[in-house]
Tab-separated table of C-alpha atoms in Angstrom:
chain	number	residue	atom	x	y	z
A	21	MET	CA	133.063	191.843	180.036
A	22	ARG	CA	135.762	191.174	182.542
A	23	GLN	CA	136.218	187.672	181.190
A	24	GLU	CA	136.294	188.933	177.621
A	25	ARG	CA	139.083	191.328	178.533
A	26	ALA	CA	141.028	188.538	180.214
A	27	VAL	CA	140.751	186.431	177.069
A	28	ARG	CA	141.977	189.363	174.976
A	29	THR	CA	144.897	190.033	177.334
A	30	ARG	CA	145.893	186.363	177.309
A	31	ARG	CA	145.789	186.478	173.496
A	32	LEU	CA	148.025	189.592	173.384
A	33	ILE	CA	150.551	187.977	175.709
A	34	LEU	CA	150.638	184.697	173.772
A	35	ASP	CA	151.114	186.481	170.445
A	36	ALA	CA	153.951	188.578	171.888
A	37	ALA	CA	155.549	185.515	173.493
A	38	ALA	CA	155.259	183.579	170.232
A	39	SER	CA	157.060	186.292	168.281
A	40	VAL	CA	159.838	186.504	170.912
A	41	PHE	CA	160.317	182.697	171.091
A	42	ASP	CA	160.195	182.458	167.299
A	43	GLU	CA	162.959	185.057	166.882
A	44	ARG	CA	165.206	184.287	169.838
A	45	GLY	CA	164.527	180.690	170.843
A	46	TYR	CA	163.599	179.669	174.372
A	47	GLU	CA	166.882	180.262	176.192
A	48	ALA	CA	167.482	183.786	174.882
A	49	ALA	CA	163.865	184.947	175.251
A	50	THR	CA	163.120	187.222	178.230
A	51	ILE	CA	159.841	187.999	179.973
A	52	GLY	CA	160.801	191.688	179.761
A	53	GLU	CA	160.706	191.586	175.968
A	54	VAL	CA	157.364	189.776	175.974
A	55	LEU	CA	155.993	192.470	178.328
A	56	ALA	CA	157.239	195.234	176.059
A	57	ARG	CA	155.718	193.719	172.935
A	58	ALA	CA	152.398	192.764	174.530
A	59	GLY	CA	151.967	196.207	176.100
A	60	VAL	CA	150.354	194.735	179.229
A	61	THR	CA	151.242	195.193	182.888
A	62	LYS	CA	153.642	192.897	184.676
A	63	GLY	CA	150.798	191.903	187.012
A	64	ALA	CA	148.558	190.894	184.094
A	65	LEU	CA	151.319	188.791	182.558
A	66	TYR	CA	152.159	186.980	185.794
A	67	PHE	CA	148.449	186.431	186.481
A	68	HIS	CA	148.143	184.428	183.254
A	69	PHE	CA	151.654	182.969	183.076
A	70	PRO	CA	153.704	182.724	186.280
A	71	SER	CA	156.984	181.844	184.509
A	72	LYS	CA	158.805	181.736	181.170
A	73	ARG	CA	158.154	178.021	181.091
A	74	ALA	CA	154.398	178.643	181.528
A	75	LEU	CA	154.550	181.115	178.635
A	76	ALA	CA	156.234	178.522	176.432
A	77	GLU	CA	153.606	175.943	177.398
A	78	GLY	CA	150.880	178.446	176.574
A	79	VAL	CA	152.376	178.993	173.122
A	80	LEU	CA	152.712	175.235	172.600
A	81	GLY	CA	149.074	174.713	173.584
A	82	GLU	CA	148.103	177.120	170.800
A	83	GLN	CA	149.836	175.025	168.136
A	84	PHE	CA	146.801	172.785	167.824
A	85	ALA	CA	144.259	175.129	169.408
A	86	GLY	CA	142.363	177.924	167.723
A	87	PHE	CA	141.532	175.416	165.006
A	88	VAL	CA	138.684	172.912	164.666
A	89	LEU	CA	138.440	170.643	161.657
A	90	ALA	CA	134.859	169.843	160.648
A	91	PRO	CA	134.557	166.040	160.221
A	92	ARG	CA	134.918	164.807	156.640
A	93	VAL	CA	133.024	161.892	155.076
A	94	SER	CA	136.394	160.379	154.066
A	95	LYS	CA	138.691	160.071	157.064
A	96	LEU	CA	141.741	159.953	154.807
A	97	GLN	CA	140.628	163.294	153.378
A	98	GLU	CA	140.427	164.472	156.986
A	99	LEU	CA	144.033	163.327	157.499
A	100	VAL	CA	145.148	165.242	154.403
A	101	ASP	CA	143.212	168.330	155.516
A	102	MET	CA	144.790	168.208	159.002
A	103	GLY	CA	148.252	168.099	157.440
A	104	LEU	CA	147.495	170.874	154.941
A	105	ALA	CA	145.923	173.166	157.544
A	106	LEU	CA	148.828	172.741	159.952
A	107	ALA	CA	151.259	173.497	157.120
A	108	TYR	CA	149.368	176.661	156.216
A	109	ARG	CA	149.103	177.801	159.842
A	110	MET	CA	152.778	177.061	160.491
A	111	ARG	CA	153.653	179.369	157.613
A	112	CYS	CA	151.259	182.167	158.513
A	113	ARG	CA	150.652	182.093	162.289
A	114	PRO	CA	153.603	183.032	164.541
A	115	VAL	CA	152.045	181.177	167.467
A	116	VAL	CA	152.208	177.946	165.435
A	117	SER	CA	155.712	178.428	164.027
A	118	ALA	CA	157.019	179.407	167.480
A	119	SER	CA	155.663	176.104	168.780
A	120	ALA	CA	157.620	174.210	166.170
A	121	ARG	CA	160.780	176.058	167.162
A	122	LEU	CA	160.192	175.353	170.861
A	123	SER	CA	159.488	171.683	170.412
A	124	LEU	CA	162.227	170.887	167.900
A	125	GLY	CA	164.857	173.180	169.428
A	126	GLN	CA	168.107	171.768	170.726
A	127	GLU	CA	167.859	172.716	174.388
A	128	MET	CA	164.136	172.531	175.055
A	129	GLY	CA	163.275	169.766	172.621
A	130	ALA	CA	163.641	167.179	175.349
A	131	VAL	CA	161.158	169.065	177.543
A	132	PHE	CA	158.590	170.274	175.025
A	133	GLY	CA	159.175	167.983	172.053
A	134	THR	CA	157.589	164.877	173.477
A	135	TRP	CA	154.271	166.553	174.212
A	136	THR	CA	153.956	168.111	170.741
A	137	ILE	CA	154.990	164.914	169.014
A	138	ARG	CA	152.594	162.776	171.042
A	139	THR	CA	149.702	165.149	170.380
A	140	TRP	CA	150.291	165.095	166.638
A	141	LEU	CA	150.859	161.340	166.671
A	142	ASP	CA	147.645	160.663	168.629
A	143	ALA	CA	145.562	162.851	166.330
A	144	THR	CA	146.990	161.061	163.284
A	145	GLU	CA	146.371	157.640	164.789
A	146	ARG	CA	142.782	158.522	165.744
A	147	VAL	CA	141.827	159.605	162.233
A	148	LEU	CA	143.619	156.642	160.612
A	149	ARG	CA	141.753	154.290	162.967
A	150	GLU	CA	138.447	155.855	161.879
A	151	ALA	CA	139.520	155.458	158.251
A	152	GLN	CA	140.174	151.778	158.946
A	153	GLU	CA	136.786	151.317	160.615
A	154	GLN	CA	134.994	152.608	157.560
A	155	GLY	CA	137.000	150.484	155.139
A	156	GLU	CA	139.287	153.134	153.652
A	157	LEU	CA	142.558	151.309	154.422
A	158	LEU	CA	144.238	148.387	152.699
A	159	PRO	CA	143.962	145.172	154.745
A	160	GLN	CA	147.667	144.877	155.595
A	161	VAL	CA	147.911	148.363	157.176
A	162	ASP	CA	149.170	148.518	160.783
A	163	VAL	CA	147.443	151.705	161.981
A	164	ALA	CA	149.856	152.518	164.824
A	165	GLU	CA	152.871	152.064	162.566
A	166	SER	CA	151.400	154.096	159.711
A	167	ALA	CA	150.388	156.894	162.092
A	168	TRP	CA	153.970	157.017	163.365
A	169	VAL	CA	155.379	157.168	159.833
A	170	PHE	CA	152.877	159.789	158.618
A	171	SER	CA	153.430	162.157	161.506
A	172	ALA	CA	157.220	161.707	161.679
A	173	ALA	CA	157.510	162.251	157.923
A	174	TRP	CA	155.305	165.363	158.178
A	175	THR	CA	157.703	166.738	160.800
A	176	GLY	CA	160.716	166.010	158.591
A	177	VAL	CA	159.090	167.890	155.730
A	178	GLN	CA	158.562	170.828	158.083
A	179	VAL	CA	162.236	170.771	159.180
A	180	TYR	CA	163.493	170.621	155.577
A	181	SER	CA	161.153	173.300	154.288
A	182	HIS	CA	162.005	175.545	157.237
A	183	THR	CA	165.753	175.102	156.737
A	184	LEU	CA	165.869	175.266	152.944
A	185	SER	CA	163.135	177.768	152.047
A	186	GLY	CA	161.961	179.469	155.253
A	187	ARG	CA	158.757	177.366	154.895
A	188	GLU	CA	157.983	179.014	151.533
A	189	ASP	CA	157.301	175.626	149.927
A	190	LEU	CA	155.860	173.879	152.998
A	191	VAL	CA	152.315	173.412	151.685
A	192	GLU	CA	153.499	172.037	148.319
A	193	ARG	CA	155.953	169.656	150.015
A	194	VAL	CA	153.258	168.366	152.368
A	195	CYS	CA	151.132	167.610	149.284
A	196	ALA	CA	154.062	165.718	147.726
A	197	LEU	CA	154.492	163.759	150.957
A	198	PHE	CA	150.833	162.691	151.001
A	199	GLU	CA	151.064	161.667	147.362
A	200	HIS	CA	154.003	159.436	148.248
A	201	LEU	CA	152.503	157.917	151.404
A	202	LEU	CA	148.814	157.428	150.678
A	203	PRO	CA	149.105	154.767	147.936
A	204	SER	CA	150.552	152.369	150.504
A	205	VAL	CA	147.578	152.705	152.903
A	206	ALA	CA	144.446	153.746	150.941
A	207	VAL	CA	142.136	151.402	149.023
A	208	PRO	CA	142.117	152.420	145.337
A	209	ALA	CA	138.518	153.704	145.312
A	210	VAL	CA	139.282	156.152	148.147
A	211	LEU	CA	142.739	157.084	146.852
A	212	GLY	CA	141.316	158.179	143.501
A	213	ARG	CA	138.944	160.636	145.153
A	214	LEU	CA	141.298	162.331	147.622
A	215	VAL	CA	141.925	166.010	146.995
A	216	ILE	CA	145.609	166.749	147.661
A	217	ASP	CA	145.975	170.288	146.441
A	218	PRO	CA	148.032	173.222	147.795
A	219	ALA	CA	145.111	175.578	147.060
A	220	ARG	CA	143.044	173.658	149.609
A	221	ALA	CA	145.364	174.486	152.531
A	222	ALA	CA	144.364	178.116	153.138
A	223	GLU	CA	140.706	177.262	152.686
A	224	VAL	CA	140.762	174.453	155.251
A	225	ALA	CA	142.852	176.458	157.731
A	226	LEU	CA	140.602	179.529	157.594
A	227	GLU	CA	137.441	177.430	157.848
A	228	GLY	CA	138.895	175.670	160.894
A	229	GLU	CA	139.899	178.927	162.574
A	230	ARG	CA	136.426	180.358	161.972
A	231	LEU	CA	134.830	177.267	163.511
A	232	ALA	CA	137.118	177.547	166.554
A	233	ALA	CA	136.276	181.229	166.970
A	234	GLU	CA	132.551	180.487	166.741
A	235	ALA	CA	132.897	177.776	169.346
A	236	GLY	CA	134.220	180.495	171.664
A	237	GLU	CA	136.970	178.377	173.159
A	238	PRO	CA	140.117	177.311	171.332
A	239	ALA	CA	139.391	173.625	171.013
A	240	GLY	CA	142.412	172.168	169.246
A	241	LEU	CA	142.874	168.570	168.249
A	242	ASP	CA	140.241	166.701	170.224
A	243	GLY	CA	140.071	169.565	172.710
A	244	VAL	CA	143.686	169.145	173.795
A	245	GLY	CA	144.947	172.006	175.969
A	246	ALA	CA	148.424	172.969	177.065
A	247	PRO	CA	151.018	170.331	177.951
A	248	ALA	CA	150.678	168.861	181.425
B	3	MET	CA	204.635	157.512	160.338
B	4	ARG	CA	204.243	161.181	161.039
B	5	GLN	CA	201.192	161.322	158.843
B	6	GLU	CA	199.732	158.215	160.459
B	7	ARG	CA	200.076	159.839	163.859
B	8	ALA	CA	198.430	163.009	162.602
B	9	VAL	CA	195.472	160.961	161.339
B	10	ARG	CA	195.192	159.221	164.702
B	11	THR	CA	195.357	162.523	166.589
B	12	ARG	CA	192.681	164.054	164.361
B	13	ARG	CA	190.522	160.974	165.022
B	14	LEU	CA	190.961	161.301	168.817
B	15	ILE	CA	190.025	164.972	168.708
B	16	LEU	CA	186.955	164.395	166.530
B	17	ASP	CA	185.693	161.580	168.751
B	18	ALA	CA	186.148	163.740	171.839
B	19	ALA	CA	184.472	166.721	170.171
B	20	ALA	CA	181.581	164.524	169.030
B	21	SER	CA	180.923	163.275	172.550
B	22	VAL	CA	181.061	166.828	173.966
B	23	PHE	CA	178.743	168.266	171.266
B	24	ASP	CA	176.401	165.305	171.640
B	25	GLU	CA	176.070	165.822	175.390
B	26	ARG	CA	176.144	169.606	175.667
B	27	GLY	CA	175.099	170.993	172.293
B	28	TYR	CA	177.159	173.504	170.349
B	29	GLU	CA	176.739	176.609	172.497
B	30	ALA	CA	177.611	174.972	175.802
B	31	ALA	CA	180.527	172.920	174.472
B	32	THR	CA	184.018	174.210	175.283
B	33	ILE	CA	187.353	173.530	173.621
B	34	GLY	CA	188.767	172.909	177.117
B	35	GLU	CA	186.501	169.922	177.600
B	36	VAL	CA	187.365	168.531	174.177
B	37	LEU	CA	191.066	168.868	175.048
B	38	ALA	CA	190.580	167.044	178.334
B	39	ARG	CA	188.689	164.156	176.747
B	40	ALA	CA	190.980	163.813	173.741
B	41	GLY	CA	194.125	163.839	175.890
B	42	VAL	CA	196.087	165.789	173.255
B	43	THR	CA	198.044	169.026	173.547
B	44	LYS	CA	196.459	172.390	172.902
B	45	GLY	CA	198.909	172.885	170.026
B	46	ALA	CA	197.841	169.628	168.370
B	47	LEU	CA	194.167	170.541	168.656
B	48	TYR	CA	194.630	174.037	167.213
B	49	PHE	CA	196.823	172.631	164.437
B	50	HIS	CA	193.902	170.478	163.230
B	51	PHE	CA	190.980	172.697	164.246
B	52	PRO	CA	191.633	176.422	164.764
B	53	SER	CA	188.201	177.123	166.351
B	54	LYS	CA	185.108	175.559	167.911
B	55	ARG	CA	183.326	176.127	164.644
B	56	ALA	CA	186.065	174.207	162.785
B	57	LEU	CA	185.638	171.359	165.293
B	58	ALA	CA	181.896	171.286	164.647
B	59	GLU	CA	182.488	171.260	160.899
B	60	GLY	CA	184.951	168.405	161.333
B	61	VAL	CA	182.336	166.402	163.235
B	62	LEU	CA	179.716	167.185	160.590
B	63	GLY	CA	182.065	166.060	157.839
B	64	GLU	CA	182.312	162.695	159.586
B	65	GLN	CA	178.541	162.148	159.420
B	66	PHE	CA	178.846	160.804	155.892
B	67	ALA	CA	182.544	159.970	155.948
B	68	GLY	CA	184.171	156.828	157.241
B	69	PHE	CA	181.583	154.918	155.244
B	70	VAL	CA	181.567	153.732	151.628
B	71	LEU	CA	178.616	151.861	150.180
B	72	ALA	CA	179.572	149.292	147.571
B	73	PRO	CA	177.351	149.827	144.491
B	74	ARG	CA	174.275	147.579	144.323
B	75	VAL	CA	172.763	146.096	141.178
B	76	SER	CA	169.404	147.604	142.185
B	77	LYS	CA	169.748	151.325	142.843
B	78	LEU	CA	166.580	151.310	144.957
B	79	GLN	CA	168.240	148.651	147.122
B	80	GLU	CA	171.194	151.028	147.347
B	81	LEU	CA	168.823	153.777	148.531
B	82	VAL	CA	167.402	151.467	151.208
B	83	ASP	CA	170.904	150.413	152.262
B	84	MET	CA	172.059	154.044	152.543
B	85	GLY	CA	169.102	154.800	154.816
B	86	LEU	CA	169.583	151.677	156.917
B	87	ALA	CA	173.329	152.191	157.341
B	88	LEU	CA	172.904	155.820	158.368
B	89	ALA	CA	170.251	154.783	160.894
B	90	TYR	CA	172.551	152.144	162.356
B	91	ARG	CA	175.523	154.506	162.503
B	92	MET	CA	173.438	157.288	164.037
B	93	ARG	CA	172.500	154.897	166.841
B	94	CYS	CA	175.977	153.497	167.422
B	95	ARG	CA	178.562	156.136	166.379
B	96	PRO	CA	178.787	159.292	168.532
B	97	VAL	CA	180.376	161.204	165.663
B	98	VAL	CA	177.247	160.583	163.581
B	99	SER	CA	174.688	161.319	166.300
B	100	ALA	CA	176.567	164.491	167.284
B	101	SER	CA	176.259	165.633	163.682
B	102	ALA	CA	172.508	165.220	163.820
B	103	ARG	CA	172.373	167.255	167.000
B	104	LEU	CA	174.523	170.009	165.487
B	105	SER	CA	172.598	170.258	162.258
B	106	LEU	CA	169.074	170.044	163.699
B	107	GLY	CA	169.808	172.093	166.809
B	108	GLN	CA	167.982	175.328	167.459
B	109	GLU	CA	170.879	177.763	167.480
B	110	MET	CA	173.270	176.282	164.972
B	111	GLY	CA	170.727	174.629	162.696
B	112	ALA	CA	170.695	177.680	160.448
B	113	VAL	CA	174.477	177.481	160.066
B	114	PHE	CA	175.107	173.743	159.871
B	115	GLY	CA	171.674	172.376	158.933
B	116	THR	CA	171.683	173.450	155.311
B	117	TRP	CA	174.951	171.712	154.482
B	118	THR	CA	173.924	168.400	156.081
B	119	ILE	CA	170.484	168.487	154.502
B	120	ARG	CA	171.859	169.300	151.058
B	121	THR	CA	174.436	166.531	151.269
B	122	TRP	CA	171.807	163.945	152.196
B	123	LEU	CA	169.389	165.297	149.603
B	124	ASP	CA	172.005	165.215	146.807
B	125	ALA	CA	173.027	161.652	147.632
B	126	THR	CA	169.368	160.566	147.593
B	127	GLU	CA	168.705	162.325	144.308
B	128	ARG	CA	171.803	160.814	142.668
B	129	VAL	CA	170.839	157.236	143.517
B	130	LEU	CA	167.169	157.789	142.560
B	131	ARG	CA	168.300	159.220	139.226
B	132	GLU	CA	170.397	156.090	138.612
B	133	ALA	CA	167.380	153.971	139.538
B	134	GLN	CA	165.362	155.881	136.951
B	135	GLU	CA	168.012	155.403	134.261
B	136	GLN	CA	167.917	151.655	134.702
B	137	GLY	CA	164.123	151.485	134.650
B	138	GLU	CA	163.421	150.886	138.342
B	139	LEU	CA	161.021	153.817	138.764
B	140	LEU	CA	157.382	154.215	137.789
B	141	PRO	CA	156.973	156.533	134.772
B	142	GLN	CA	155.229	159.374	136.645
B	143	VAL	CA	158.007	159.788	139.248
B	144	ASP	CA	159.566	163.259	139.535
B	145	VAL	CA	163.051	162.358	140.794
B	146	ALA	CA	163.864	165.718	142.423
B	147	GLU	CA	160.536	165.769	144.259
B	148	SER	CA	160.790	162.157	145.407
B	149	ALA	CA	164.379	162.692	146.591
B	150	TRP	CA	163.200	165.659	148.649
B	151	VAL	CA	160.352	163.661	150.198
B	152	PHE	CA	162.516	160.589	150.928
B	153	SER	CA	165.283	162.507	152.629
B	154	ALA	CA	162.997	164.894	154.548
B	155	ALA	CA	160.874	161.979	155.760
B	156	TRP	CA	164.017	160.085	156.818
B	157	THR	CA	165.031	163.104	158.909
B	158	GLY	CA	161.583	163.285	160.520
B	159	VAL	CA	161.828	159.618	161.467
B	160	GLN	CA	165.197	160.366	163.067
B	161	VAL	CA	163.758	163.298	165.051
B	162	TYR	CA	160.782	161.240	166.281
B	163	SER	CA	162.840	158.194	167.166
B	164	HIS	CA	165.411	160.356	168.952
B	165	THR	CA	162.733	162.203	170.956
B	166	LEU	CA	160.470	159.249	171.775
B	167	SER	CA	162.888	156.352	172.206
B	168	GLY	CA	166.452	157.732	172.305
B	169	ARG	CA	166.833	156.212	168.789
B	170	GLU	CA	166.181	152.707	170.158
B	171	ASP	CA	163.675	151.985	167.364
B	172	LEU	CA	165.372	154.039	164.627
B	173	VAL	CA	166.316	151.152	162.345
B	174	GLU	CA	162.831	149.570	162.541
B	175	ARG	CA	161.139	152.913	161.889
B	176	VAL	CA	163.348	153.592	158.874
B	177	CYS	CA	162.258	150.192	157.497
B	178	ALA	CA	158.602	151.135	158.048
B	179	LEU	CA	159.210	154.436	156.250
B	180	PHE	CA	160.698	152.707	153.205
B	181	GLU	CA	157.783	150.275	153.149
B	182	HIS	CA	155.412	153.227	153.022
B	183	LEU	CA	157.297	155.259	150.410
B	184	LEU	CA	158.671	152.751	147.929
B	185	PRO	CA	155.351	151.494	146.467
B	186	SER	CA	154.746	154.975	145.055
B	187	VAL	CA	158.043	155.073	143.134
B	188	ALA	CA	159.221	151.498	142.373
B	189	VAL	CA	158.047	149.343	139.472
B	190	PRO	CA	156.402	146.173	140.860
B	191	ALA	CA	159.152	143.788	139.683
B	192	VAL	CA	161.799	145.771	141.609
B	193	LEU	CA	159.578	146.439	144.623
B	194	GLY	CA	158.990	142.731	145.149
B	195	ARG	CA	162.711	142.015	145.386
B	196	LEU	CA	163.821	144.802	147.720
B	197	VAL	CA	165.164	143.663	151.072
B	198	ILE	CA	163.913	146.045	153.754
B	199	ASP	CA	164.963	144.338	156.952
B	200	PRO	CA	166.273	145.759	160.252
B	201	ALA	CA	168.797	142.905	160.446
B	202	ARG	CA	170.407	144.249	157.291
B	203	ALA	CA	171.340	147.616	158.858
B	204	ALA	CA	174.314	146.531	160.984
B	205	GLU	CA	175.626	144.331	158.183
B	206	VAL	CA	175.564	147.145	155.609
B	207	ALA	CA	177.020	149.713	158.030
B	208	LEU	CA	179.927	147.494	159.088
B	209	GLU	CA	180.671	146.477	155.502
B	210	GLY	CA	180.728	150.169	154.514
B	211	GLU	CA	183.012	151.135	157.382
B	212	ARG	CA	185.401	148.315	156.494
B	213	LEU	CA	185.495	149.459	152.873
B	214	ALA	CA	186.221	153.036	153.970
B	215	ALA	CA	189.023	151.884	156.273
B	216	GLU	CA	190.542	149.783	153.481
B	217	ALA	CA	190.389	152.759	151.142
B	218	GLY	CA	192.595	154.573	153.662
B	219	GLU	CA	190.729	157.851	153.466
B	220	PRO	CA	187.254	158.451	154.833
B	221	ALA	CA	185.396	158.849	151.557
B	222	GLY	CA	181.809	159.598	152.543
B	223	LEU	CA	178.908	160.018	150.175
B	224	ASP	CA	180.515	160.568	146.807
B	225	GLY	CA	183.720	161.675	148.477
B	226	VAL	CA	182.080	164.625	150.192
B	227	GLY	CA	184.254	166.255	152.848
B	228	ALA	CA	183.511	168.830	155.513
B	229	PRO	CA	181.091	171.716	154.879
B	230	ALA	CA	182.528	174.661	152.961
């Protein structure tokens, strides 16, 4: 019971912190405002997060947590589903959009950006490597290079969609990106069967959040936690 | 003579402002520091740029100015050359890298980001449209969508390279991006003849800067000036 309450309190604090970081950015955010929005005691907040930096790291850890993707038969489909689910969650979950703001922001990007980027890059490389092992990739593909291009390009799409449409078109643009990138890495037989469809994004995201909730712990990409 | 001196003074101020914005970001930059680095009088600075915001806009205007790309026979080669030259200049010209910092920064991104993104997007769309008119694109290509994907992905590559390597690998990564994207838009006969080579970046950038200097005025992408 006690533990359950602690988990709920931590959740309340992270959601409040995410909304404050998302609106104000890291520098302007104050612990006082997080306290007010979370409606918890100062002691409870400092028990979970001893500093503003720890709060930001907690929010960043959530970007890939609270979501577990069930393995797909096609690893390239798994790559598409990862990208679609993150796009959906970045639009609809403050804790995910706040993470993007923290890690791409001007002042804190140097501190938080590297961790987020490396996590996303590693997850992309892992699934592309599995795709290669089961013969889904064209022979000339350099997995490390393609993983870099896929995840960097995904981030650029996020930045553009955020700036130009408030992320309104993020899911559709991520689909367009995959349609542009996949022909240069996928063997034709796999390419023809990939489902790259905006309607799939919500479905995959909600399924993944349900799986994470059932697992009890937020597991994230390969069980990654908060930045070190 | 008088005009020549005014141009030189404006240049000194913009270079100083670029280095200050690049190091400190918009919020922390002060006009005092720009004055000190430029070595000009306060009156001269305020004559050219009446506010910090005007200074930032001047720097942003330079991102695409001071560079003129001679038209290429292949418009897809022109697209590659635009991307390579910007990558080279972003690595080696403070006025260009400061622009990226201003337009992707957390606080001022909302103000300056849209203009920079739209300028880059429009230039990409224009050259892709020309490529389509002369039969370089596959029939199913949606020019507006592809232009969006190409320029957003370019920006993501810039963000990743900046965060992970201080832009050390930017030119190589931009080449890798083009190699991933072009097969989905170019007809095979054109694709096979495109030169996508890091060694080309410096060459194209320096040629374009020489052309701009000869033209007397910084012309930029389609003669674009500072943001409105």
